[in-house]
Amino acid sequence: MFVSVNKPSENTGIINAGTAENTISHDLVAEKLSTIEPPSKRDIDVLKYHDYTGLSPLKNTLCSFLTKYSKAHDQLDPDKLVVLNGCGPCITALTIVLSDPGDAWLMTTPYYSSMKNDVGRLPLAEIVSVDLCSQTSGENGKPFQLTVDKLEDALEQATQKGINVRGLILINPHNPLGDIYSKELLMDCLHFAKRHELHVIADEIYMFSVFDEEAEFTSVLSLEDLPDPDRTHFTWSFSKDFCMSGVRCGVIYSWNKDVVSALSGIAFWFSVPTVMQVTLKSMLCDEEWVAQTYLPTNRKRLRNAHEVMSKGLAKIGIPHLARSAGLYIWADFRKLVSPLTFEAELEVFYELIDTGVYIAPGQAYYCKEPGWFRIVFALPRDIQDQEDVRPFLRRIDKDVITKYIPFADRISPKKYPNILFVTA
C-alpha cells in the first residue's frame, strides 16, 4: 500500500510520516528551478547521445560543490566521479562491480530497508547484519552504538558460515537512527576494513541534512589519510538534501580508477537525462543561492520541525533518540507494544494506520528489537504550519493524543493484510 500526504483542510487520506522524503523546502527548490531557462533553448546538443557517466560541466560543478562543503583537503577530480540516476542505483552499481553473486556486505541493523534490494536484486549479493541494540554499555555508551568489536564479531560469524564478505556499507548520517559518526569512529571502521581487505561504501546521502549547528560531520571526502583509498567509495544524491527525490541524480566518487572504469561499462543502464543534468548544474552554479538561501534555510526548517516533533513526543512520554541529522526520529514505543513482539508491533502500526497516520515500524528496517518506530518530521509546510496538528502522536496514548489531530479517515487494517512499507 502506498500512502500519500493530503492537506489537513481536505479532511481525508493518510498522513505519510513514514517515507523519508524531504518536502520541507520544496518551495525554495521549485522557485529556483522556475528561473532556470530550459537547457534545449541554450544548447540543442543536450538532445544528443552523451557520456553515460555524466556530462563534464556537471561533473566539474559537483566536484567544486562537494570539495567546498565536504571540506575536502584537495580539489576533487572529475575523472573519479560518476553520475548515476540516484543513490540507490549508485549502491547497486558499486556492488555489481565490487562483488560476485552470493557475496555479502556488512551493514548495521537497523538499516535503510531498500538496501536489501539495492545490493540483492541486480548484484545478487546479500547483507550480513551487524546487530545494534538499545541497551547501553560503558560510561559513554549510547543506544544502538556502532563499535569495531561488533563489526569484527559479525565478520567472524559470517566467515565461519562460509560467507564471502566483500565490504562494509556505512550510512552516515545514519538512516533510521540519525547518528553522525565521529571522525574517530569513521577512521576505526576504515582501518577495520583495511585489515580485512574489505571495500567500504560511504553512503552520505544526508550529509547536508545535519541540522544541529553544534554537530560536527566528517565526510570521507575530507580525510587526508584514508587508510585504503582504492577500496573506499563515496555516494551522495540530490534526493534528500535538496528535496528532489523524484529527480533521480546521484554521485559516486571513487579513488580506484579500475572501479570507475567498470562503472562506466554499466552506466548506460543508470544514466541521468542530459536535460536534468544541465538544470542541476545551473542550480549549483548559483553559489549565492546555495550558500546563503537554500542550505541555511533548509537546515533551519529541519531543526525547527525536529524540535516540534521531539517536544511533542516528550510531552506524551515517548522516549526517542536525541540525534542531529536526517529527516526522522527513532522513537521508542515499547511501553505501548504488549506483548513485546514483532506481531504486537505490527498491531500498533495498524492502529495508527486506522487513525490516518503512517509511521514505519522497526521491523521494516530489520531492527532486532520490537517496539521501535521511525517518524519523519520533514513534512510539507502546510502541515507543519497547522498549530494544533500533531498527526504522528494521535492514538499512541488514548488519554492524551486525540486532541492533537482534528482529522482522520478511518481505515480498517483488515483491508491491508499484505501491507508494503514505503520507507525510503
Tab-separated table of C-alpha atoms in Angstrom:
chain	number	residue	atom	x	y	z
A	1	MET	CA	0.000	0.000	0.000
A	2	PHE	CA	1.365	3.419	-0.891
A	3	VAL	CA	0.283	6.241	1.350
A	4	SER	CA	0.267	9.914	0.471
A	5	VAL	CA	0.046	13.224	2.256
A	6	ASN	CA	-3.174	15.189	1.853
A	7	LYS	CA	-3.780	18.718	3.037
A	8	PRO	CA	-5.323	18.836	6.513
A	9	SER	CA	-8.099	21.075	5.210
A	10	GLU	CA	-9.298	18.264	2.952
A	11	ASN	CA	-10.009	16.087	5.989
A	12	THR	CA	-9.085	12.973	4.056
A	13	GLY	CA	-6.324	10.480	3.377
A	14	ILE	CA	-3.380	9.132	5.330
A	15	ILE	CA	-0.642	11.428	6.566
A	16	ASN	CA	2.647	9.942	5.426
A	17	ALA	CA	5.215	10.317	8.187
A	18	GLY	CA	6.854	7.061	7.160
A	19	THR	CA	8.612	7.837	3.877
A	20	ALA	CA	11.884	9.726	4.320
A	21	GLU	CA	11.167	12.324	1.685
A	22	ASN	CA	12.219	15.885	2.395
A	23	THR	CA	9.372	18.149	1.327
A	24	ILE	CA	10.039	20.884	3.856
A	25	SER	CA	11.838	23.142	1.364
A	26	HIS	CA	10.088	22.241	-1.867
A	27	ASP	CA	9.069	25.877	-2.256
A	28	LEU	CA	12.686	27.057	-2.390
A	29	VAL	CA	13.712	24.447	-4.950
A	30	ALA	CA	10.627	24.939	-7.114
A	31	GLU	CA	11.143	28.691	-7.179
A	32	LYS	CA	14.799	28.263	-8.130
A	33	LEU	CA	14.085	25.761	-10.893
A	34	SER	CA	11.444	28.081	-12.350
A	35	THR	CA	14.164	30.674	-13.005
A	36	ILE	CA	16.391	28.302	-14.996
A	37	GLU	CA	15.972	28.517	-18.753
A	38	PRO	CA	15.170	25.169	-20.435
A	39	PRO	CA	18.548	23.673	-21.470
A	40	SER	CA	17.437	22.907	-25.033
A	41	LYS	CA	16.958	26.641	-25.636
A	42	ARG	CA	20.631	27.251	-24.903
A	43	ASP	CA	22.236	24.181	-26.453
A	44	ILE	CA	20.490	21.764	-28.803
A	45	ASP	CA	23.279	19.238	-28.148
A	46	VAL	CA	21.599	18.202	-24.900
A	47	LEU	CA	19.237	16.188	-27.109
A	48	LYS	CA	22.088	14.013	-28.397
A	49	TYR	CA	23.814	10.932	-27.003
A	50	HIS	CA	26.245	11.725	-24.203
A	51	ASP	CA	28.766	10.284	-21.783
A	52	TYR	CA	26.631	7.983	-19.642
A	53	THR	CA	28.804	8.608	-16.580
A	54	GLY	CA	27.714	12.252	-16.621
A	55	LEU	CA	28.241	15.466	-18.546
A	56	SER	CA	31.604	17.120	-17.930
A	57	PRO	CA	30.112	20.508	-16.906
A	58	LEU	CA	28.009	18.830	-14.197
A	59	LYS	CA	30.936	16.686	-13.016
A	60	ASN	CA	33.140	19.765	-12.706
A	61	THR	CA	30.424	21.655	-10.820
A	62	LEU	CA	29.751	18.719	-8.493
A	63	CYS	CA	33.450	18.379	-7.721
A	64	SER	CA	33.676	22.052	-6.794
A	65	PHE	CA	30.473	21.836	-4.721
A	66	LEU	CA	31.495	18.673	-2.858
A	67	THR	CA	35.055	19.894	-2.338
A	68	LYS	CA	33.767	23.041	-0.659
A	69	TYR	CA	31.012	21.604	1.501
A	70	SER	CA	32.685	18.327	2.470
A	71	LYS	CA	35.818	20.305	3.411
A	72	ALA	CA	37.940	18.058	1.224
A	73	HIS	CA	41.644	18.680	1.671
A	74	ASP	CA	42.241	18.551	-2.104
A	75	GLN	CA	40.080	19.558	-5.054
A	76	LEU	CA	38.055	16.535	-6.140
A	77	ASP	CA	38.894	15.069	-9.545
A	78	PRO	CA	36.045	14.860	-12.109
A	79	ASP	CA	37.696	11.772	-13.601
A	80	LYS	CA	36.954	9.947	-10.341
A	81	LEU	CA	33.294	10.961	-10.267
A	82	VAL	CA	30.376	9.112	-11.851
A	83	VAL	CA	26.832	10.493	-12.108
A	84	LEU	CA	24.017	7.926	-11.994
A	85	ASN	CA	20.252	8.025	-11.507
A	86	GLY	CA	20.013	8.131	-7.715
A	87	CYS	CA	21.872	6.991	-4.635
A	88	GLY	CA	20.179	3.581	-4.617
A	89	PRO	CA	21.344	2.859	-8.173
A	90	CYS	CA	24.810	4.078	-7.147
A	91	ILE	CA	24.881	1.428	-4.405
A	92	THR	CA	23.617	-1.157	-6.879
A	93	ALA	CA	26.220	-0.244	-9.495
A	94	LEU	CA	29.054	-0.359	-6.960
A	95	THR	CA	28.018	-3.749	-5.606
A	96	ILE	CA	27.726	-5.093	-9.151
A	97	VAL	CA	31.331	-4.197	-9.948
A	98	LEU	CA	32.781	-4.984	-6.500
A	99	SER	CA	31.153	-8.326	-5.701
A	100	ASP	CA	30.026	-11.586	-7.226
A	101	PRO	CA	26.600	-13.209	-6.810
A	102	GLY	CA	26.412	-14.758	-3.355
A	103	ASP	CA	28.950	-12.375	-1.809
A	104	ALA	CA	27.894	-10.287	1.168
A	105	TRP	CA	28.192	-6.791	2.629
A	106	LEU	CA	28.259	-5.846	6.289
A	107	MET	CA	25.568	-3.391	7.420
A	108	THR	CA	24.445	-2.258	10.839
A	109	THR	CA	20.858	-3.036	11.800
A	110	PRO	CA	18.537	-1.248	11.851
A	111	TYR	CA	19.249	-0.018	8.325
A	112	TYR	CA	17.501	1.714	5.444
A	113	SER	CA	15.305	-1.107	4.213
A	114	SER	CA	15.780	-0.641	0.458
A	115	MET	CA	19.456	-1.503	0.864
A	116	LYS	CA	18.420	-5.149	0.742
A	117	ASN	CA	17.153	-4.620	-2.799
A	118	ASP	CA	19.991	-2.279	-3.743
A	119	VAL	CA	22.599	-4.978	-3.116
A	120	GLY	CA	20.426	-8.003	-3.787
A	121	ARG	CA	18.094	-7.582	-6.723
A	122	LEU	CA	20.638	-6.980	-9.517
A	123	PRO	CA	24.046	-7.677	-7.906
A	124	LEU	CA	22.622	-10.837	-6.253
A	125	ALA	CA	24.646	-10.099	-3.136
A	126	GLU	CA	23.490	-10.418	0.456
A	127	ILE	CA	23.622	-8.358	3.639
A	128	VAL	CA	25.289	-9.600	6.806
A	129	SER	CA	23.703	-7.822	9.740
A	130	VAL	CA	25.787	-6.100	12.378
A	131	ASP	CA	23.134	-6.014	15.061
A	132	LEU	CA	22.940	-2.907	17.241
A	133	CYS	CA	20.797	-2.859	20.370
A	134	SER	CA	19.194	-0.234	22.568
A	135	GLN	CA	20.997	-1.401	25.691
A	136	THR	CA	23.934	0.843	26.578
A	137	SER	CA	27.290	-0.350	27.843
A	138	GLY	CA	30.168	1.581	29.359
A	139	GLU	CA	30.276	5.070	30.771
A	140	ASN	CA	29.923	6.792	27.411
A	141	GLY	CA	27.689	4.220	25.765
A	142	LYS	CA	24.535	5.147	23.896
A	143	PRO	CA	21.665	3.162	22.376
A	144	PHE	CA	22.353	1.443	19.053
A	145	GLN	CA	26.036	2.357	19.199
A	146	LEU	CA	28.322	1.038	16.491
A	147	THR	CA	31.718	-0.304	17.573
A	148	VAL	CA	34.509	-2.036	15.698
A	149	ASP	CA	34.132	-5.022	18.025
A	150	LYS	CA	30.610	-5.527	16.673
A	151	LEU	CA	31.966	-5.384	13.116
A	152	GLU	CA	34.640	-7.926	13.997
A	153	ASP	CA	32.098	-10.280	15.570
A	154	ALA	CA	29.731	-10.108	12.594
A	155	LEU	CA	32.564	-10.682	10.126
A	156	GLU	CA	33.888	-13.645	12.099
A	157	GLN	CA	30.464	-15.274	12.317
A	158	ALA	CA	29.894	-14.794	8.590
A	159	THR	CA	33.310	-16.246	7.753
A	160	GLN	CA	32.621	-19.294	9.920
A	161	LYS	CA	29.433	-19.860	7.901
A	162	GLY	CA	31.425	-19.767	4.662
A	163	ILE	CA	30.053	-16.383	3.577
A	164	ASN	CA	32.408	-14.293	1.465
A	165	VAL	CA	32.141	-10.735	2.805
A	166	ARG	CA	33.276	-8.199	0.214
A	167	GLY	CA	32.776	-4.971	2.079
A	168	LEU	CA	31.096	-2.670	4.564
A	169	ILE	CA	28.333	-0.169	3.803
A	170	LEU	CA	28.266	2.812	6.169
A	171	ILE	CA	25.268	5.164	6.095
A	172	ASN	CA	26.492	8.411	7.618
A	173	PRO	CA	24.454	10.286	8.811
A	174	HIS	CA	22.532	7.147	9.619
A	175	ASN	CA	19.101	6.104	8.438
A	176	PRO	CA	16.986	5.436	10.517
A	177	LEU	CA	18.929	6.315	13.690
A	178	GLY	CA	20.044	9.841	12.780
A	179	ASP	CA	23.517	9.132	14.175
A	180	ILE	CA	26.562	11.064	12.971
A	181	TYR	CA	29.740	9.016	13.166
A	182	SER	CA	32.647	10.777	14.791
A	183	LYS	CA	35.882	11.117	12.858
A	184	GLU	CA	37.478	8.653	15.262
A	185	LEU	CA	34.785	6.012	14.717
A	186	LEU	CA	34.843	6.574	10.970
A	187	MET	CA	38.609	6.051	10.898
A	188	ASP	CA	38.283	2.968	13.109
A	189	CYS	CA	35.798	1.474	10.649
A	190	LEU	CA	38.062	2.265	7.700
A	191	HIS	CA	41.057	0.677	9.452
A	192	PHE	CA	38.929	-2.388	10.249
A	193	ALA	CA	38.065	-2.682	6.551
A	194	LYS	CA	41.705	-2.339	5.535
A	195	ARG	CA	42.796	-5.085	7.950
A	196	HIS	CA	40.348	-7.459	6.336
A	197	GLU	CA	40.770	-6.175	2.762
A	198	LEU	CA	37.151	-5.057	2.581
A	199	HIS	CA	35.696	-2.338	0.390
A	200	VAL	CA	33.820	0.499	2.102
A	201	ILE	CA	30.841	2.286	0.556
A	202	ALA	CA	30.250	5.517	2.468
A	203	ASP	CA	26.636	6.466	1.768
A	204	GLU	CA	26.452	10.149	2.760
A	205	ILE	CA	23.061	10.940	1.241
A	206	TYR	CA	22.137	13.026	4.336
A	207	MET	CA	25.435	14.911	4.600
A	208	PHE	CA	23.764	18.330	4.203
A	209	SER	CA	20.836	17.437	6.457
A	210	VAL	CA	22.806	17.902	9.671
A	211	PHE	CA	20.522	20.445	11.330
A	212	ASP	CA	22.213	20.832	14.718
A	213	GLU	CA	24.540	23.825	14.454
A	214	GLU	CA	26.889	22.353	17.062
A	215	ALA	CA	27.121	18.904	15.453
A	216	GLU	CA	30.288	18.054	13.544
A	217	PHE	CA	30.010	15.845	10.476
A	218	THR	CA	33.067	14.215	8.902
A	219	SER	CA	32.839	13.114	5.287
A	220	VAL	CA	35.204	10.505	3.894
A	221	LEU	CA	35.966	13.112	1.236
A	222	SER	CA	37.559	15.285	3.908
A	223	LEU	CA	40.003	12.683	5.245
A	224	GLU	CA	43.616	13.371	4.359
A	225	ASP	CA	44.821	9.943	5.423
A	226	LEU	CA	42.366	7.409	4.047
A	227	PRO	CA	43.626	4.009	5.227
A	228	ASP	CA	42.783	2.270	1.937
A	229	PRO	CA	41.774	4.711	-0.831
A	230	ASP	CA	41.492	2.028	-3.514
A	231	ARG	CA	38.758	0.313	-1.502
A	232	THR	CA	36.893	3.441	-0.370
A	233	HIS	CA	33.907	4.769	-2.322
A	234	PHE	CA	31.569	7.713	-1.633
A	235	THR	CA	27.916	8.124	-2.654
A	236	TRP	CA	25.515	11.064	-2.430
A	237	SER	CA	22.451	12.371	-4.274
A	238	PHE	CA	20.146	15.372	-4.552
A	239	SER	CA	17.159	13.405	-3.218
A	240	LYS	CA	17.250	14.182	0.495
A	241	ASP	CA	19.426	17.262	0.935
A	242	PHE	CA	17.857	19.168	-1.976
A	243	CYS	CA	14.261	17.917	-1.658
A	244	MET	CA	14.494	16.315	-5.118
A	245	SER	CA	13.745	12.616	-4.627
A	246	GLY	CA	11.936	12.480	-7.968
A	247	VAL	CA	14.816	13.962	-9.950
A	248	ARG	CA	16.969	10.818	-9.680
A	249	CYS	CA	20.532	12.055	-9.764
A	250	GLY	CA	23.271	10.566	-7.602
A	251	VAL	CA	27.034	10.611	-7.386
A	252	ILE	CA	29.809	8.068	-6.889
A	253	TYR	CA	33.320	9.234	-6.087
A	254	SER	CA	35.967	6.525	-6.114
A	255	TRP	CA	39.731	6.750	-5.751
A	256	ASN	CA	40.061	3.467	-7.685
A	257	LYS	CA	40.419	4.069	-11.422
A	258	ASP	CA	39.549	0.437	-12.212
A	259	VAL	CA	36.271	0.780	-10.324
A	260	VAL	CA	35.457	3.987	-12.214
A	261	SER	CA	36.245	2.210	-15.494
A	262	ALA	CA	33.994	-0.711	-14.557
A	263	LEU	CA	31.195	1.683	-13.613
A	264	SER	CA	31.465	3.370	-16.998
A	265	GLY	CA	30.800	-0.010	-18.582
A	266	ILE	CA	27.377	-0.324	-16.950
A	267	ALA	CA	26.437	3.376	-16.676
A	268	PHE	CA	24.216	3.058	-19.763
A	269	TRP	CA	21.593	1.364	-17.557
A	270	PHE	CA	21.833	4.020	-14.824
A	271	SER	CA	22.255	7.275	-16.737
A	272	VAL	CA	20.621	10.614	-15.939
A	273	PRO	CA	18.832	12.571	-18.709
A	274	THR	CA	21.008	15.342	-20.107
A	275	VAL	CA	18.317	17.996	-19.659
A	276	MET	CA	18.196	17.314	-15.923
A	277	GLN	CA	21.994	17.298	-15.648
A	278	VAL	CA	22.232	20.741	-17.245
A	279	THR	CA	19.457	22.043	-14.981
A	280	LEU	CA	21.166	20.748	-11.831
A	281	LYS	CA	24.458	22.233	-12.958
A	282	SER	CA	22.785	25.629	-13.359
A	283	MET	CA	21.231	25.359	-9.906
A	284	LEU	CA	24.529	24.536	-8.174
A	285	CYS	CA	26.361	27.251	-10.101
A	286	ASP	CA	24.263	29.842	-8.276
A	287	GLU	CA	26.616	29.681	-5.313
A	288	GLU	CA	24.962	32.609	-3.557
A	289	TRP	CA	21.570	30.855	-3.606
A	290	VAL	CA	23.087	27.559	-2.396
A	291	ALA	CA	25.203	29.070	0.383
A	292	GLN	CA	23.043	31.950	1.594
A	293	THR	CA	19.495	30.845	0.851
A	294	TYR	CA	18.907	27.160	0.347
A	295	LEU	CA	21.279	25.300	2.671
A	296	PRO	CA	20.844	27.531	5.755
A	297	THR	CA	17.070	27.807	5.295
A	298	ASN	CA	16.608	24.074	4.802
A	299	ARG	CA	18.704	23.306	7.882
A	300	LYS	CA	16.762	25.818	9.960
A	301	ARG	CA	13.449	24.335	8.868
A	302	LEU	CA	14.655	20.824	9.648
A	303	ARG	CA	15.863	21.986	13.062
A	304	ASN	CA	12.520	23.627	13.864
A	305	ALA	CA	10.486	20.647	12.646
A	306	HIS	CA	12.657	18.264	14.643
A	307	GLU	CA	12.194	20.375	17.749
A	308	VAL	CA	8.407	20.365	17.388
A	309	MET	CA	8.320	16.586	16.977
A	310	SER	CA	10.810	15.918	19.759
A	311	LYS	CA	8.931	18.104	22.249
A	312	GLY	CA	5.623	16.542	21.234
A	313	LEU	CA	6.931	13.040	21.821
A	314	ALA	CA	8.452	14.046	25.157
A	315	LYS	CA	5.150	15.619	26.230
A	316	ILE	CA	3.331	12.312	25.875
A	317	GLY	CA	6.150	10.246	27.347
A	318	ILE	CA	7.558	8.607	24.218
A	319	PRO	CA	11.347	8.230	24.547
A	320	HIS	CA	13.399	8.769	21.411
A	321	LEU	CA	16.987	9.163	20.313
A	322	ALA	CA	18.306	12.715	20.501
A	323	ARG	CA	20.225	12.979	17.240
A	324	SER	CA	21.378	15.787	14.971
A	325	ALA	CA	20.773	14.723	11.383
A	326	GLY	CA	18.330	13.254	8.918
A	327	LEU	CA	14.623	13.742	8.333
A	328	TYR	CA	13.297	11.449	11.058
A	329	ILE	CA	13.273	10.466	14.729
A	330	TRP	CA	13.867	6.921	16.004
A	331	ALA	CA	11.206	6.561	18.686
A	332	ASP	CA	10.729	4.004	21.448
A	333	PHE	CA	7.113	2.719	21.546
A	334	ARG	CA	7.928	-0.384	23.590
A	335	LYS	CA	5.690	0.543	26.508
A	336	LEU	CA	2.750	0.528	24.091
A	337	VAL	CA	3.636	-2.782	22.450
A	338	SER	CA	2.219	-5.652	24.505
A	339	PRO	CA	3.407	-8.321	24.472
A	340	LEU	CA	6.768	-7.071	23.235
A	341	THR	CA	6.785	-8.943	19.938
A	342	PHE	CA	7.002	-8.009	16.287
A	343	GLU	CA	3.406	-9.183	15.857
A	344	ALA	CA	2.265	-6.735	18.534
A	345	GLU	CA	4.420	-4.008	16.980
A	346	LEU	CA	2.523	-4.535	13.750
A	347	GLU	CA	-0.779	-4.205	15.626
A	348	VAL	CA	0.302	-0.751	16.845
A	349	PHE	CA	1.255	0.090	13.290
A	350	TYR	CA	-2.215	-0.937	12.058
A	351	GLU	CA	-3.879	1.060	14.793
A	352	LEU	CA	-2.039	4.164	13.660
A	353	ILE	CA	-2.961	3.467	10.029
A	354	ASP	CA	-6.570	3.188	11.184
A	355	THR	CA	-6.396	6.734	12.553
A	356	GLY	CA	-4.908	8.091	9.327
A	357	VAL	CA	-1.216	8.157	10.287
A	358	TYR	CA	1.589	6.175	8.651
A	359	ILE	CA	4.870	5.760	10.501
A	360	ALA	CA	7.197	2.855	9.788
A	361	PRO	CA	7.805	0.110	12.371
A	362	GLY	CA	11.297	-1.016	13.268
A	363	GLN	CA	10.844	-4.374	11.579
A	364	ALA	CA	10.758	-2.514	8.248
A	365	TYR	CA	14.419	-1.642	8.979
A	366	TYR	CA	15.336	-5.131	10.180
A	367	CYS	CA	15.655	-3.904	13.751
A	368	LYS	CA	16.254	-6.856	16.068
A	369	GLU	CA	14.187	-5.345	18.880
A	370	PRO	CA	10.403	-4.918	18.568
A	371	GLY	CA	8.778	-1.652	19.609
A	372	TRP	CA	10.760	0.978	17.696
A	373	PHE	CA	9.299	3.259	15.012
A	374	ARG	CA	10.782	5.826	12.637
A	375	ILE	CA	8.846	9.105	12.424
A	376	VAL	CA	9.578	11.527	9.587
A	377	PHE	CA	9.316	15.177	10.596
A	378	ALA	CA	10.349	16.844	7.303
A	379	LEU	CA	6.755	17.163	6.154
A	380	PRO	CA	5.095	19.721	3.858
A	381	ARG	CA	4.908	23.159	5.381
A	382	ASP	CA	1.115	23.301	5.135
A	383	ILE	CA	1.082	20.525	7.713
A	384	GLN	CA	3.936	21.995	9.759
A	385	ASP	CA	2.058	25.292	9.960
A	386	GLN	CA	-1.081	23.730	11.425
A	387	GLU	CA	-0.647	24.746	15.069
A	388	ASP	CA	-2.854	22.025	16.534
A	389	VAL	CA	-1.866	19.241	14.161
A	390	ARG	CA	0.464	16.572	15.554
A	391	PRO	CA	-0.656	13.633	13.405
A	392	PHE	CA	2.182	11.364	14.446
A	393	LEU	CA	1.130	11.415	18.094
A	394	ARG	CA	-2.538	10.522	17.895
A	395	ARG	CA	-3.761	7.234	19.384
A	396	ILE	CA	-0.385	6.470	20.982
A	397	ASP	CA	-1.842	7.295	24.376
A	398	LYS	CA	-5.630	7.363	24.164
A	399	ASP	CA	-5.970	9.686	27.160
A	400	VAL	CA	-3.733	12.385	25.701
A	401	ILE	CA	-3.325	12.180	21.969
A	402	THR	CA	-6.693	12.629	20.299
A	403	LYS	CA	-6.647	16.392	20.752
A	404	TYR	CA	-3.551	16.756	18.561
A	405	ILE	CA	-5.185	15.776	15.289
A	406	PRO	CA	-8.610	17.084	14.386
A	407	PHE	CA	-8.928	14.877	11.313
A	408	ALA	CA	-8.524	11.272	10.210
A	409	ASP	CA	-10.002	8.966	7.615
A	410	ARG	CA	-10.870	5.674	9.281
A	411	ILE	CA	-9.284	2.728	7.510
A	412	SER	CA	-9.563	-0.857	8.686
A	413	PRO	CA	-6.244	-2.724	8.876
A	414	LYS	CA	-8.101	-5.848	7.751
A	415	LYS	CA	-8.153	-4.331	4.269
A	416	TYR	CA	-4.341	-4.415	4.138
A	417	PRO	CA	-3.175	-7.894	5.190
A	418	ASN	CA	-0.052	-7.677	2.986
A	419	ILE	CA	0.975	-4.087	3.542
A	420	LEU	CA	4.130	-2.856	1.831
A	421	PHE	CA	6.268	-0.486	3.890
A	422	VAL	CA	7.246	2.570	1.848
A	423	THR	CA	10.154	3.913	3.865
A	424	ALA	CA	12.933	5.404	1.646
